[in-house]
Amino acid sequence: MRKGAPFKQAYEMLDAKLRGAEVEKSGSKKSLILLGTLAAFVLWLFLSGSSAGTGWIANGALVIGVLLLHELGHLLAMKFWR
């Protein structure tokens, strides 16, 4: 078995499943989901923040930065893993 063959098979199975999807969510629905989860995240950061007052902003910026780098890794993998 070639190196990477199981990943190729998994990719092909996922691709076939996704192509079979009947309806994709509209752009406005995706935007509402994004804004809702962002608002919930900011609220959680605020409520769990430190007593210093602005600690939740620094923590939030750190978490968002880490998530951004993580998701960019997924993007790079999608672009170059073929």
PDB file of C-alpha atoms in Angstrom:
ATOM      1  CA  MET A   1       0.000   0.000   0.000  1.00  0.00           C
ATOM      2  CA  ARG A   2       1.346   3.433  -0.960  1.00  0.00           C
ATOM      3  CA  LYS A   3       2.080   6.001   1.697  1.00  0.00           C
ATOM      4  CA  GLY A   4      -0.916   8.353   1.970  1.00  0.00           C
ATOM      5  CA  ALA A   5      -3.326   5.936   0.243  1.00  0.00           C
ATOM      6  CA  PRO A   6      -5.750   5.763   3.214  1.00  0.00           C
ATOM      7  CA  PHE A   7      -5.919   9.563   3.243  1.00  0.00           C
ATOM      8  CA  LYS A   8      -6.690   9.659  -0.463  1.00  0.00           C
ATOM      9  CA  GLN A   9      -9.473   7.115  -0.022  1.00  0.00           C
ATOM     10  CA  ALA A  10     -10.917   9.081   2.921  1.00  0.00           C
ATOM     11  CA  TYR A  11     -10.728  12.297   0.888  1.00  0.00           C
ATOM     12  CA  GLU A  12     -12.545  10.672  -2.039  1.00  0.00           C
ATOM     13  CA  MET A  13     -15.272   9.317   0.259  1.00  0.00           C
ATOM     14  CA  LEU A  14     -15.765  12.716   1.898  1.00  0.00           C
ATOM     15  CA  ASP A  15     -15.766  14.465  -1.475  1.00  0.00           C
ATOM     16  CA  ALA A  16     -18.440  12.103  -2.804  1.00  0.00           C
ATOM     17  CA  LYS A  17     -20.569  12.619   0.301  1.00  0.00           C
ATOM     18  CA  LEU A  18     -20.279  16.405   0.107  1.00  0.00           C
ATOM     19  CA  ARG A  19     -21.146  16.440  -3.597  1.00  0.00           C
ATOM     20  CA  GLY A  20     -24.321  14.559  -2.742  1.00  0.00           C
ATOM     21  CA  ALA A  21     -25.488  17.370  -0.440  1.00  0.00           C
ATOM     22  CA  GLU A  22     -28.790  18.701  -1.721  1.00  0.00           C
ATOM     23  CA  VAL A  23     -28.905  22.255  -0.399  1.00  0.00           C
ATOM     24  CA  GLU A  24     -26.132  24.462   0.851  1.00  0.00           C
ATOM     25  CA  LYS A  25     -26.829  27.058   3.535  1.00  0.00           C
ATOM     26  CA  SER A  26     -27.343  30.575   2.196  1.00  0.00           C
ATOM     27  CA  GLY A  27     -24.733  33.253   2.762  1.00  0.00           C
ATOM     28  CA  SER A  28     -26.988  35.189   5.125  1.00  0.00           C
ATOM     29  CA  LYS A  29     -27.620  32.099   7.248  1.00  0.00           C
ATOM     30  CA  LYS A  30     -23.877  31.442   7.450  1.00  0.00           C
ATOM     31  CA  SER A  31     -23.324  35.063   8.476  1.00  0.00           C
ATOM     32  CA  LEU A  32     -25.926  34.805  11.236  1.00  0.00           C
ATOM     33  CA  ILE A  33     -24.297  31.645  12.562  1.00  0.00           C
ATOM     34  CA  LEU A  34     -20.873  33.315  12.507  1.00  0.00           C
ATOM     35  CA  LEU A  35     -22.120  36.438  14.293  1.00  0.00           C
ATOM     36  CA  GLY A  36     -24.058  34.386  16.849  1.00  0.00           C
ATOM     37  CA  THR A  37     -21.086  32.219  17.747  1.00  0.00           C
ATOM     38  CA  LEU A  38     -18.807  35.258  17.870  1.00  0.00           C
ATOM     39  CA  ALA A  39     -21.218  37.055  20.231  1.00  0.00           C
ATOM     40  CA  ALA A  40     -21.455  33.971  22.454  1.00  0.00           C
ATOM     41  CA  PHE A  41     -17.655  33.699  22.524  1.00  0.00           C
ATOM     42  CA  VAL A  42     -17.182  37.365  23.471  1.00  0.00           C
ATOM     43  CA  LEU A  43     -19.860  37.067  26.159  1.00  0.00           C
ATOM     44  CA  TRP A  44     -18.143  33.978  27.574  1.00  0.00           C
ATOM     45  CA  LEU A  45     -14.782  35.771  27.584  1.00  0.00           C
ATOM     46  CA  PHE A  46     -16.305  38.774  29.338  1.00  0.00           C
ATOM     47  CA  LEU A  47     -18.068  36.712  31.989  1.00  0.00           C
ATOM     48  CA  SER A  48     -15.027  34.539  32.686  1.00  0.00           C
ATOM     49  CA  GLY A  49     -12.584  37.479  32.574  1.00  0.00           C
ATOM     50  CA  SER A  50     -10.105  38.457  35.208  1.00  0.00           C
ATOM     51  CA  SER A  51     -10.702  41.050  37.892  1.00  0.00           C
ATOM     52  CA  ALA A  52      -8.284  43.418  36.114  1.00  0.00           C
ATOM     53  CA  GLY A  53     -11.093  44.403  33.749  1.00  0.00           C
ATOM     54  CA  THR A  54      -9.246  44.231  30.424  1.00  0.00           C
ATOM     55  CA  GLY A  55      -7.794  40.750  30.886  1.00  0.00           C
ATOM     56  CA  TRP A  56     -10.646  39.249  28.896  1.00  0.00           C
ATOM     57  CA  ILE A  57      -9.652  41.357  25.863  1.00  0.00           C
ATOM     58  CA  ALA A  58      -6.070  40.073  25.912  1.00  0.00           C
ATOM     59  CA  ASN A  59      -7.241  36.486  26.445  1.00  0.00           C
ATOM     60  CA  GLY A  60      -9.747  36.836  23.619  1.00  0.00           C
ATOM     61  CA  ALA A  61      -7.138  38.244  21.233  1.00  0.00           C
ATOM     62  CA  LEU A  62      -4.807  35.365  22.085  1.00  0.00           C
ATOM     63  CA  VAL A  63      -7.476  32.700  21.541  1.00  0.00           C
ATOM     64  CA  ILE A  64      -8.654  34.294  18.283  1.00  0.00           C
ATOM     65  CA  GLY A  65      -5.042  34.450  17.049  1.00  0.00           C
ATOM     66  CA  VAL A  66      -4.462  30.787  17.835  1.00  0.00           C
ATOM     67  CA  LEU A  67      -7.737  29.805  16.156  1.00  0.00           C
ATOM     68  CA  LEU A  68      -6.837  31.853  13.080  1.00  0.00           C
ATOM     69  CA  LEU A  69      -3.470  30.110  12.749  1.00  0.00           C
ATOM     70  CA  HIS A  70      -5.146  26.732  13.261  1.00  0.00           C
ATOM     71  CA  GLU A  71      -7.741  27.371  10.561  1.00  0.00           C
ATOM     72  CA  LEU A  72      -5.108  28.713   8.161  1.00  0.00           C
ATOM     73  CA  GLY A  73      -3.357  25.369   8.611  1.00  0.00           C
ATOM     74  CA  HIS A  74      -6.529  23.659   7.382  1.00  0.00           C
ATOM     75  CA  LEU A  75      -6.630  26.008   4.387  1.00  0.00           C
ATOM     76  CA  LEU A  76      -3.013  25.278   3.483  1.00  0.00           C
ATOM     77  CA  ALA A  77      -3.614  21.548   3.815  1.00  0.00           C
ATOM     78  CA  MET A  78      -6.632  21.764   1.485  1.00  0.00           C
ATOM     79  CA  LYS A  79      -4.681  23.768  -1.106  1.00  0.00           C
ATOM     80  CA  PHE A  80      -1.525  21.683  -1.148  1.00  0.00           C
ATOM     81  CA  TRP A  81      -2.575  18.125  -0.157  1.00  0.00           C
ATOM     82  CA  ARG A  82      -3.623  16.877  -3.573  1.00  0.00           C
TER      83      ARG A  82
END
